[in-house]
Short mmCIF file of C-alpha atoms in Angstrom, two decimals:
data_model
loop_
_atom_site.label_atom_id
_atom_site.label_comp_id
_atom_site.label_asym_id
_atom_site.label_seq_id
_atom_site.Cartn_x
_atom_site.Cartn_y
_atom_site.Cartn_z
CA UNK A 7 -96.59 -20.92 201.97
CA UNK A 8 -98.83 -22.22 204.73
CA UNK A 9 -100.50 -25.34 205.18
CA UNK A 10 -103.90 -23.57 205.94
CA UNK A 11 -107.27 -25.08 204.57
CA UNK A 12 -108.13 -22.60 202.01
CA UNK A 13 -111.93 -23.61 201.20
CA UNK A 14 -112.48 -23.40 204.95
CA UNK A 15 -111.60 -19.80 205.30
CA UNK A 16 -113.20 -18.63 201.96
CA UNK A 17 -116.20 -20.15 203.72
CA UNK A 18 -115.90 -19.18 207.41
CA UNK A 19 -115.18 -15.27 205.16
CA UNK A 20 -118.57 -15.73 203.48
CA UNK A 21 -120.70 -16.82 206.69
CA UNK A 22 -118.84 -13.49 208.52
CA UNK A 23 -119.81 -11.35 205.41
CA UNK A 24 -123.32 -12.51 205.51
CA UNK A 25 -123.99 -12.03 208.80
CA UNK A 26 -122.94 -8.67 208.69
CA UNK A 27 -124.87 -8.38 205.72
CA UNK A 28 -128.45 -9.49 207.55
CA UNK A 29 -127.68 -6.90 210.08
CA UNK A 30 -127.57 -3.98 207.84
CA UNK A 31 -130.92 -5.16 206.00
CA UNK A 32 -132.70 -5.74 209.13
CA UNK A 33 -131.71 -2.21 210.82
CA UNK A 34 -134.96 -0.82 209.58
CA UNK A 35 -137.00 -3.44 211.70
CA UNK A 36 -135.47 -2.07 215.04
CA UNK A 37 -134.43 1.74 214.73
CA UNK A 38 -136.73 4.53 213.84
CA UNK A 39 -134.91 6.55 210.50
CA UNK A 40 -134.82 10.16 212.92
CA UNK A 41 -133.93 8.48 215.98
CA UNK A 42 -134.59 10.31 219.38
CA UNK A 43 -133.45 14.48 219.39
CA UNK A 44 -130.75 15.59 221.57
CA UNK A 45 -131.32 16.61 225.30
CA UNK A 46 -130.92 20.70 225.93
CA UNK A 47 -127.99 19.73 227.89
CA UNK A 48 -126.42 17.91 225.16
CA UNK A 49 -127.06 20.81 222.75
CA UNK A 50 -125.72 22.92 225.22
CA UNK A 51 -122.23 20.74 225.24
CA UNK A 52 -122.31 21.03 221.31
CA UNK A 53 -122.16 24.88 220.88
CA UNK A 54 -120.13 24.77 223.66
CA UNK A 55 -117.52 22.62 221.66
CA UNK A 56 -118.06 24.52 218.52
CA UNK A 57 -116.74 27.46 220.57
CA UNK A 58 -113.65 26.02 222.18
CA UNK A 59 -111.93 23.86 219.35
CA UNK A 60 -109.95 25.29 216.74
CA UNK A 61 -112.68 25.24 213.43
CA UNK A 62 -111.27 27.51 212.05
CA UNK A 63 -107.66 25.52 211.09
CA UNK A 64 -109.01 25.00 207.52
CA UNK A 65 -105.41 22.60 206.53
CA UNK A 66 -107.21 19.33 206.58
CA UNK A 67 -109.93 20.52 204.53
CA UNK A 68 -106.90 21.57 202.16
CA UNK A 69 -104.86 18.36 202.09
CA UNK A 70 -108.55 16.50 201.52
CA UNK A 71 -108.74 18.05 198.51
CA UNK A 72 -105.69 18.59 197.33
CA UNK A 73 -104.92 15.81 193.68
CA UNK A 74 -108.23 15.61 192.72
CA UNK A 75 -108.24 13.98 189.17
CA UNK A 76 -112.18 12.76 188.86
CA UNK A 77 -115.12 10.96 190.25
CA UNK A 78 -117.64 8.27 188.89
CA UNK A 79 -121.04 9.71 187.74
CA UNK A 80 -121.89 7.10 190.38
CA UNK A 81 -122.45 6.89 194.07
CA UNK A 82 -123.62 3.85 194.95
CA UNK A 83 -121.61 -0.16 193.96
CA UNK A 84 -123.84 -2.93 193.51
CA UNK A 85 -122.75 -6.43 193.90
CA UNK A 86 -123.34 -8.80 191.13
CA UNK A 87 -127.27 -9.49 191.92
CA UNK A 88 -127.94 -5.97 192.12
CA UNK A 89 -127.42 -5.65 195.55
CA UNK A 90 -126.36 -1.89 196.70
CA UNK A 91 -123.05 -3.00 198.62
CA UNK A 92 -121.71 0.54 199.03
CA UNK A 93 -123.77 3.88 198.88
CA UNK A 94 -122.14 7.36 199.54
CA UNK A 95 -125.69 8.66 197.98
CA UNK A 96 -126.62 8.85 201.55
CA UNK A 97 -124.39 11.08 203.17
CA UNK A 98 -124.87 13.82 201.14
CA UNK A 99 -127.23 15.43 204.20
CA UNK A 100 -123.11 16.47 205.37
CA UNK A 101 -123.03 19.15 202.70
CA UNK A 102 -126.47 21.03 203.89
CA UNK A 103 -123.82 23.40 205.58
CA UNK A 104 -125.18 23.91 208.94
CA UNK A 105 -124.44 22.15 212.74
CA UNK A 106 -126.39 19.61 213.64
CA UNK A 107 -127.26 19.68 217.09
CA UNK A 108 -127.11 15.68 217.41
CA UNK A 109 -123.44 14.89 216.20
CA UNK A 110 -120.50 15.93 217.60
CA UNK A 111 -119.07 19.19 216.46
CA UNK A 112 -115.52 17.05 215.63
CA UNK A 113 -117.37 14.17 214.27
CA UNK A 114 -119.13 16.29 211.92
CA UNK A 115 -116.17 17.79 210.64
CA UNK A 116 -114.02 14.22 209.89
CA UNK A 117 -117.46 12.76 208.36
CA UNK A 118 -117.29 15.95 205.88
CA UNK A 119 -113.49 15.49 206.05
CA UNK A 120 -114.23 11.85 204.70
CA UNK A 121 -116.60 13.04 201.51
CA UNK A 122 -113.74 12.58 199.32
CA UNK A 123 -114.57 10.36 196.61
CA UNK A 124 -112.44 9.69 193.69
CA UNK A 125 -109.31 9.49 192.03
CA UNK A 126 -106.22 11.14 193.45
CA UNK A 127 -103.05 12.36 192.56
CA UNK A 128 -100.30 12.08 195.72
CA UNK A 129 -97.37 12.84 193.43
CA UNK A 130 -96.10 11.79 190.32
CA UNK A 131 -96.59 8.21 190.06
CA UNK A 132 -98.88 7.44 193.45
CA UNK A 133 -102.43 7.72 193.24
CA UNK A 134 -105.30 6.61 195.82
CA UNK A 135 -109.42 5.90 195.29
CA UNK A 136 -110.75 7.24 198.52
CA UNK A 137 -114.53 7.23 199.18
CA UNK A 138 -114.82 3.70 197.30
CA UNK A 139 -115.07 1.33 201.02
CA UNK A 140 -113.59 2.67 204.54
CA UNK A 141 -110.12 1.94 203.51
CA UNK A 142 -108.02 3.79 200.58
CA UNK A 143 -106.56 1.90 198.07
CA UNK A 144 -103.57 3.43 195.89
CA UNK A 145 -101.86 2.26 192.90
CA UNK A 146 -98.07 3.11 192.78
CA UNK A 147 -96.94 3.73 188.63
CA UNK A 148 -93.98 0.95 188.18
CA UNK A 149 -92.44 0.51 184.58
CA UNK A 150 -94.87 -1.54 183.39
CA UNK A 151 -97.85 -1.77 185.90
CA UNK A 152 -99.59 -0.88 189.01
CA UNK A 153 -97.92 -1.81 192.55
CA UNK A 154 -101.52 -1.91 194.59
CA UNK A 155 -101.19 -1.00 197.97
CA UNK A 156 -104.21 -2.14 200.04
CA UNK A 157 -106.99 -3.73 197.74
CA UNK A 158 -110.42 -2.32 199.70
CA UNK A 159 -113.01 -4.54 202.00
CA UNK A 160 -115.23 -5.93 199.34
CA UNK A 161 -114.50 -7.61 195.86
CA UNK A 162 -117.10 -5.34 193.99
CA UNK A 163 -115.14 -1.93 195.49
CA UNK A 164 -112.22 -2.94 194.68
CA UNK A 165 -113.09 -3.67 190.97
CA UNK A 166 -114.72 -0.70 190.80
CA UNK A 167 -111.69 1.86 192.14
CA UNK A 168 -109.57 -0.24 189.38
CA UNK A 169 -112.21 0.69 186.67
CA UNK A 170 -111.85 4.01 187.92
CA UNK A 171 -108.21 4.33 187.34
CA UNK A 172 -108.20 2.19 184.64
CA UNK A 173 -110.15 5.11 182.79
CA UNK A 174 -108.36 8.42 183.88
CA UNK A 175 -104.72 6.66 184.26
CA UNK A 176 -105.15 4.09 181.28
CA UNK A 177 -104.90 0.32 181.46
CA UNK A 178 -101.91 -1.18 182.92
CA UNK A 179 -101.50 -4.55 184.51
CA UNK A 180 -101.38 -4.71 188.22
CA UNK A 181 -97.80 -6.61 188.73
CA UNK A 182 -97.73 -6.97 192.91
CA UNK A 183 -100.12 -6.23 195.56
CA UNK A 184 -99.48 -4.99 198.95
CA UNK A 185 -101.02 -5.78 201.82
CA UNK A 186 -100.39 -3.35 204.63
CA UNK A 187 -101.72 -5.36 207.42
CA UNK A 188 -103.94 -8.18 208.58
CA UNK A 189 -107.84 -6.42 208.69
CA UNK A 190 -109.88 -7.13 206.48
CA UNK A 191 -110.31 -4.06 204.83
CA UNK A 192 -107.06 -4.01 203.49
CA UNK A 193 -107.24 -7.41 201.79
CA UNK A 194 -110.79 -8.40 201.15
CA UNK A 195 -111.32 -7.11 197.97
CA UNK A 196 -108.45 -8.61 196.39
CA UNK A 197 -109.96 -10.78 193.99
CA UNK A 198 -111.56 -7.93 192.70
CA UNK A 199 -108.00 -6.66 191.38
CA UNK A 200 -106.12 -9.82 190.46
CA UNK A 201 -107.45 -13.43 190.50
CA UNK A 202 -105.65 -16.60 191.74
CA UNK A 203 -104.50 -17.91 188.47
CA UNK A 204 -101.79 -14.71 187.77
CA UNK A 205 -100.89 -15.41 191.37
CA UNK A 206 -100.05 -18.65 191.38
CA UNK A 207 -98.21 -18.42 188.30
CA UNK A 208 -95.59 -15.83 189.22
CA UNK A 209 -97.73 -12.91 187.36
CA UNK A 210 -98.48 -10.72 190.38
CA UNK A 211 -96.68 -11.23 193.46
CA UNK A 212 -98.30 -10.60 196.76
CA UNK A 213 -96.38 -8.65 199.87
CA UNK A 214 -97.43 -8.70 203.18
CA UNK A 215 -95.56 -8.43 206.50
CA UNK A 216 -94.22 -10.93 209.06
CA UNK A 217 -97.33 -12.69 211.11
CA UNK A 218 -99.91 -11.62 208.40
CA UNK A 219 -101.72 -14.90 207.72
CA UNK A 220 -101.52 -15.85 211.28
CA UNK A 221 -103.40 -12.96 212.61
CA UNK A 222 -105.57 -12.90 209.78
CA UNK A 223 -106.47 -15.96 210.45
CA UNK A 224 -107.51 -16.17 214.18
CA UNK A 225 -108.87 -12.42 213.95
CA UNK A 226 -111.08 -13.07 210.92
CA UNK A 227 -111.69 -17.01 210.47
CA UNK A 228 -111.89 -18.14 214.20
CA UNK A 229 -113.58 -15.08 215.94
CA UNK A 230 -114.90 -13.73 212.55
CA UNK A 231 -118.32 -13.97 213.17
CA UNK A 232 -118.50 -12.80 216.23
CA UNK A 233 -116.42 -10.03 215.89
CA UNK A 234 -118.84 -9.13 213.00
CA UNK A 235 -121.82 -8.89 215.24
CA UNK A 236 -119.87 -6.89 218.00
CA UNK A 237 -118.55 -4.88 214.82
CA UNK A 238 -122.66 -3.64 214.37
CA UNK A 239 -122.11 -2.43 218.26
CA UNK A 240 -118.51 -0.25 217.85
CA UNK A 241 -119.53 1.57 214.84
CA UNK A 242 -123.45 1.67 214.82
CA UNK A 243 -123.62 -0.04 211.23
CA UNK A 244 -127.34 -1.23 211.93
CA UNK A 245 -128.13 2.43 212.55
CA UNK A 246 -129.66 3.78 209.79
CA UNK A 247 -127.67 6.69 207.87
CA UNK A 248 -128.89 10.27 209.71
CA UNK A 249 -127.88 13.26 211.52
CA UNK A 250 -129.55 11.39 214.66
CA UNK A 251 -128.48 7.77 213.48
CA UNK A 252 -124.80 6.55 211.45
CA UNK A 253 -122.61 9.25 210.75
CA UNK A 254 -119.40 8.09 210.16
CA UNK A 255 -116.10 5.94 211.01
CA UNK A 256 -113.98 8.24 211.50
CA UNK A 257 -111.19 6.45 209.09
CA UNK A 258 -113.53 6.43 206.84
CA UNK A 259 -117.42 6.50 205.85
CA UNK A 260 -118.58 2.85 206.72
CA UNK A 261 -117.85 -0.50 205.29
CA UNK A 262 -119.19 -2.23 202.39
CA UNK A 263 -121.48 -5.41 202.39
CA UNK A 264 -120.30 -6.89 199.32
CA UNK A 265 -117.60 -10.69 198.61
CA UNK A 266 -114.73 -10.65 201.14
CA UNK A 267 -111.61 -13.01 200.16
CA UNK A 268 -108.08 -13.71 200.73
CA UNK A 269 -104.91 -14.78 198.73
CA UNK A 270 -102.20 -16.02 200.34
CA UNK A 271 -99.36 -13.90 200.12
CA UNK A 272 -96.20 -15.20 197.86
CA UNK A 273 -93.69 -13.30 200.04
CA UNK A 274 -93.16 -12.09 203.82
CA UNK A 275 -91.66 -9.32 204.58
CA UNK A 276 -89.76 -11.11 207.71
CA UNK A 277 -86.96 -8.58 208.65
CA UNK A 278 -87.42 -5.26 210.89
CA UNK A 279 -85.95 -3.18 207.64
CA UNK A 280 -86.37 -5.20 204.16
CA UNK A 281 -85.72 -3.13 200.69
CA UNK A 282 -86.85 -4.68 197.46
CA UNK A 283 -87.48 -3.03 193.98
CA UNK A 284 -90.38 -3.94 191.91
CA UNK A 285 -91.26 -3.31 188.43
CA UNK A 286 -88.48 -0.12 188.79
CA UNK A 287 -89.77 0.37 191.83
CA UNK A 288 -87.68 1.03 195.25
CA UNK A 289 -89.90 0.31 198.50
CA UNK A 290 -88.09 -0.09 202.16
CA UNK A 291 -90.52 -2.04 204.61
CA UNK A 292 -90.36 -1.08 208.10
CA UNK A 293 -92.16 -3.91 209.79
CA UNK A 294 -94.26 -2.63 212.81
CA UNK A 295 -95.79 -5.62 214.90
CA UNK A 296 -98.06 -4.85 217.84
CA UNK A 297 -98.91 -1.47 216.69
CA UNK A 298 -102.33 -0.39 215.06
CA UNK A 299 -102.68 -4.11 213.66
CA UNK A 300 -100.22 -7.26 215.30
CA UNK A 301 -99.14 -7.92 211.91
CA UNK A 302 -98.64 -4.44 210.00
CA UNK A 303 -95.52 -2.42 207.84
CA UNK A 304 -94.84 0.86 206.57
CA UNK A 305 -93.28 1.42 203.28
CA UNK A 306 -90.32 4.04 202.59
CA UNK A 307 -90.01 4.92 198.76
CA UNK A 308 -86.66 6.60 198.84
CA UNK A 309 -86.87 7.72 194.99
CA UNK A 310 -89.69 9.65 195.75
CA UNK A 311 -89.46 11.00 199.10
CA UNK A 312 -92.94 9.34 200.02
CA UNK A 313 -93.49 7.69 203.35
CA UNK A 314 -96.53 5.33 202.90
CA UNK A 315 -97.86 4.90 206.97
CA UNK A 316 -100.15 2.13 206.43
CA UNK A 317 -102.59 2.82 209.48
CA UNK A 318 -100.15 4.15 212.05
CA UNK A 319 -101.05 7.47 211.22
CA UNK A 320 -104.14 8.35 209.65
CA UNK A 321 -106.50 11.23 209.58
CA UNK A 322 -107.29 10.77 213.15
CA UNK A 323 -106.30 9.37 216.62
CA UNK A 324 -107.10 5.50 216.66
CA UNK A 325 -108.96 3.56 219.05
CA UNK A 326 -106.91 1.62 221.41
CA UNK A 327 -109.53 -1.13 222.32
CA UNK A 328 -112.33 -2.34 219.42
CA UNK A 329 -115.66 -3.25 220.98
CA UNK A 330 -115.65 -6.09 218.65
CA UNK A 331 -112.96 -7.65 219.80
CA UNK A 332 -109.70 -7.28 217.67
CA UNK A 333 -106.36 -7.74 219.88
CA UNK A 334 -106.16 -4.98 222.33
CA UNK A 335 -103.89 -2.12 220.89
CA UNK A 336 -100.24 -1.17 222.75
CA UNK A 337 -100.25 2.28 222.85
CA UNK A 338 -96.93 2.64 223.79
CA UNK A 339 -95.55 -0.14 221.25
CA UNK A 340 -97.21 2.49 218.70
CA UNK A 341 -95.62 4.93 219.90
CA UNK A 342 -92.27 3.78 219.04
CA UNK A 343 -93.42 2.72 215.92
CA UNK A 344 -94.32 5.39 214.99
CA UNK A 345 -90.77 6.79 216.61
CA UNK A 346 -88.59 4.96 214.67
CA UNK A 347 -90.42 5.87 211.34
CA UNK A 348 -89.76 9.70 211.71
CA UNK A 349 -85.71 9.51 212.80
CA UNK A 350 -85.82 6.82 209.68
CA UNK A 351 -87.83 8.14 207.12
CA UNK A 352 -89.94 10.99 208.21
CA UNK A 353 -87.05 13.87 208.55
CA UNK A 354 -86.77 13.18 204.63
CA UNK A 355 -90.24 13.12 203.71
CA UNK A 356 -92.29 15.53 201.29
CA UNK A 357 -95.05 13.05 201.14
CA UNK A 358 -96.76 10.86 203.67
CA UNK A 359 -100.29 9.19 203.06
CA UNK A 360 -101.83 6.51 204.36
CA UNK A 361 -104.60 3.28 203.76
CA UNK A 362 -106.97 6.30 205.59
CA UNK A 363 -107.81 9.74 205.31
CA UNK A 364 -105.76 11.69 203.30
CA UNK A 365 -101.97 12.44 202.29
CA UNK A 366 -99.54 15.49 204.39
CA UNK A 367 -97.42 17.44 202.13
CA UNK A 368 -94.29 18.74 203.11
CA UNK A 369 -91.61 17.85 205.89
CA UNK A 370 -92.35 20.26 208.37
CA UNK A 371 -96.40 19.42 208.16
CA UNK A 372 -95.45 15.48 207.90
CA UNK A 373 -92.94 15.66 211.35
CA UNK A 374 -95.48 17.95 212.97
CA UNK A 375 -97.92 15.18 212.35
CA UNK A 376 -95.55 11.98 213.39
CA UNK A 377 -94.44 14.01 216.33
CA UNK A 378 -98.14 14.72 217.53
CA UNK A 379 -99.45 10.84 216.86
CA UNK A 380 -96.36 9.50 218.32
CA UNK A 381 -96.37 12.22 221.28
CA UNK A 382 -100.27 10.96 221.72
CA UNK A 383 -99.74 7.23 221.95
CA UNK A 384 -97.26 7.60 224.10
CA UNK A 385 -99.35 9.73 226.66
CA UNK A 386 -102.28 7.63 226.37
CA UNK A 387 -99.41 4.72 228.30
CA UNK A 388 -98.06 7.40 229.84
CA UNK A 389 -101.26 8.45 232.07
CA UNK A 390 -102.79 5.49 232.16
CA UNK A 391 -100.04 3.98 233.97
CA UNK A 392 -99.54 6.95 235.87
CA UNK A 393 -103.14 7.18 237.28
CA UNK A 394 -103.18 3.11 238.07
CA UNK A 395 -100.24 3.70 240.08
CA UNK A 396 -101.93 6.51 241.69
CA UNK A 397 -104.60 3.97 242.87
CA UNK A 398 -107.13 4.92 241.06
CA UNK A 399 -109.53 2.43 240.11
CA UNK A 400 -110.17 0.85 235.90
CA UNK A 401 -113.66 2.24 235.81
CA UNK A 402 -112.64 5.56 237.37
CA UNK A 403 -109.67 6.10 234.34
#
């Protein structure tokens, strides 16, 4: 365990969630709702985009919907005051069925893409909440509980996807937790799942891989604030929700406003290849440093045939460099990542999903996948370096 002050980053998490918090609330005072209309010559672009890329491949639109068990007669999460921490209510505008001339024709289509709210079936013993914060969070059926892969942003989201399954599924006890990687929306909502006490006495263990608490901590505790404002900057969060404002994330709809925490993990996962069985369960951990997070891991479920991806490969291609200030991304580094987990894992799989997006079903879908992430990375090192060596200038790449 470390020897981290624990009151002083449940503090330093509070201040960051708060700030963020006055942001959102105080949009209204600086941004008209409809926002300025697009230019001719940006409509022009549009329908000229709508024209060249490939709308009609419908298979993402399949694999979104594909396990759907049930969603909550509810759309918006409040936190414990009454405060409306999460609200999908608003993007419902996405299902008037037409273009809109302001968003991009591909941005459009992952913001409908990422309308999936609910409980999910992967397979046989996996299931995710999507729509409930921007990350997923799924629950993996061991003999006598939930495994908990990824526990959401925000305490009050996470409690509410484990109500959720909790009713369809049936009440089990959550016996280990998984964290993925070291953002906060794959940890923050953990104490909405499991509380310290069961921790600390041996009840549920928590996973997480090599370098977790380190990067945690100097991405989220020591810059945490100001990554938080710059955050409102990347992703347009003070915008308000609009076909001429905030759209989407792209890995997901937005992120919720509500009690961000941490537990320590009980165990790292410190070698490059680590199995261990949990409550029945088989899991391999492919550790994957320096890819989409410094401190992030894959998990291999041989019994299955499922390849969980954490956020290597998601729904989309990732960004490289985050406005607000999280380590710079190595493309390349990802690349291989992403690399070894297809000659490992990925020429067996029938199932890969991920803490974004949605699943891929079958082998030749999941390596045409892998192969086109890793094959994208790799080019985005590839050219850069290329083009620098060509002389030409930052600004000009």
């Amino acid at each position: 365990m470390h020897s981290i002050n624990k009151p002083i980053i449940t503090l330093i998490l509070i201040m960051a969630s708060v700030s963020f918090s006055n942001i959102v609330a105080k949009s209204s005072e600086h941004f008209h709702p409809k926002g300025n209309e697009p230019s001719s010559y940006t409509v022009a672009k549009q329908q000229l985009q709508l024209k060249s890329l490939p709308f009609a491949d419908k298979k993402d639109f399949e694999e979104q919907s594909r396990g759907f068990i049930a969603a909550p007669d509810y759309k918006q999460i409040t936190s414990e005051d009454g405060q409306v921490i999460w609200d999908m209510e608003r993007f419902q505008f996405l299902f008037e069925d037409k273009n809109f001339d302001s968003i991009h024709p591909s941005l459009q289509r992952q913001a409908l893409l990422n309308m999936n709210y609910g409980l999910y079936e992967v397979m046989p013993g996996i299931y995710q909440v999507r729509g409930f914060d921007l990350a997923n969070t799924t629950f993996i059926k061991g003999d006598t509980g939930w495994i908990v892969f990824d526990v959401l942003l925000s305490k009050e989201t996470a409690r509410a996807a484990l109500e959720l399954v909790n009713k369809h599924l049936g009440e089990r006890p959550i016996v280990a937790v998984v964290y993925s990687h070291s953002h906060a929306d794959h940890f923050g909502g953990i104490r909405g799942m499991v509380d310290d006490a069961d921790v600390k006495s041996g009840k549920v263990q928590i996973l997480a891989p090599v370098g977790f608490m380190e990067n945690t901590v100097a991405e989220n505790v020591y810059a945490g604030n100001a990554m938080t404002r710059r955050l409102a900057y990347q992703y347009g969060t003070g915008l308000p929700v609009h076909p001429n404002g905030f759209v989407d994330q792209s890995i997901g709809k937005g992120i919720s406003t509500g009690n961000i925490g941490l537990i320590e993990p009980t165990r790292i996962i410190d070698k490059p290849i680590e199995e261990i069985t949990i409550d029945g369960v088989k899991m391999v951990f492919h550790n994957t440093p320096g890819t989409e997070a410094p401190a992030e891991m894959n998990t291999w479920f041989p019994d299955k045939k499922a390849f969980w991806a954490a956020e290597n490969i998601t729904g989309t291609i990732h960004n490289i460099y985050t406005l607000r200030g999280a380590q710079v991304r190595d493309s390349l580094a990802w690349s291989k990542g992403i690399n070894q987990a297809l000659y490992q894992f990925g020429q067996k799989a029938e199932v890969m999903f991920a803490s974004h997006n949605w699943p891929r079903w079958g082998n030749e879908r999941i390596q045409e996948v892998m192969r086109g992430q890793r094959d994208t990375y790799g080019n985005l090192n590839n050219q850069v370096l290329h083009l620098a060596n060509q002389g030409v200038t930052i600004n000009e790449i």
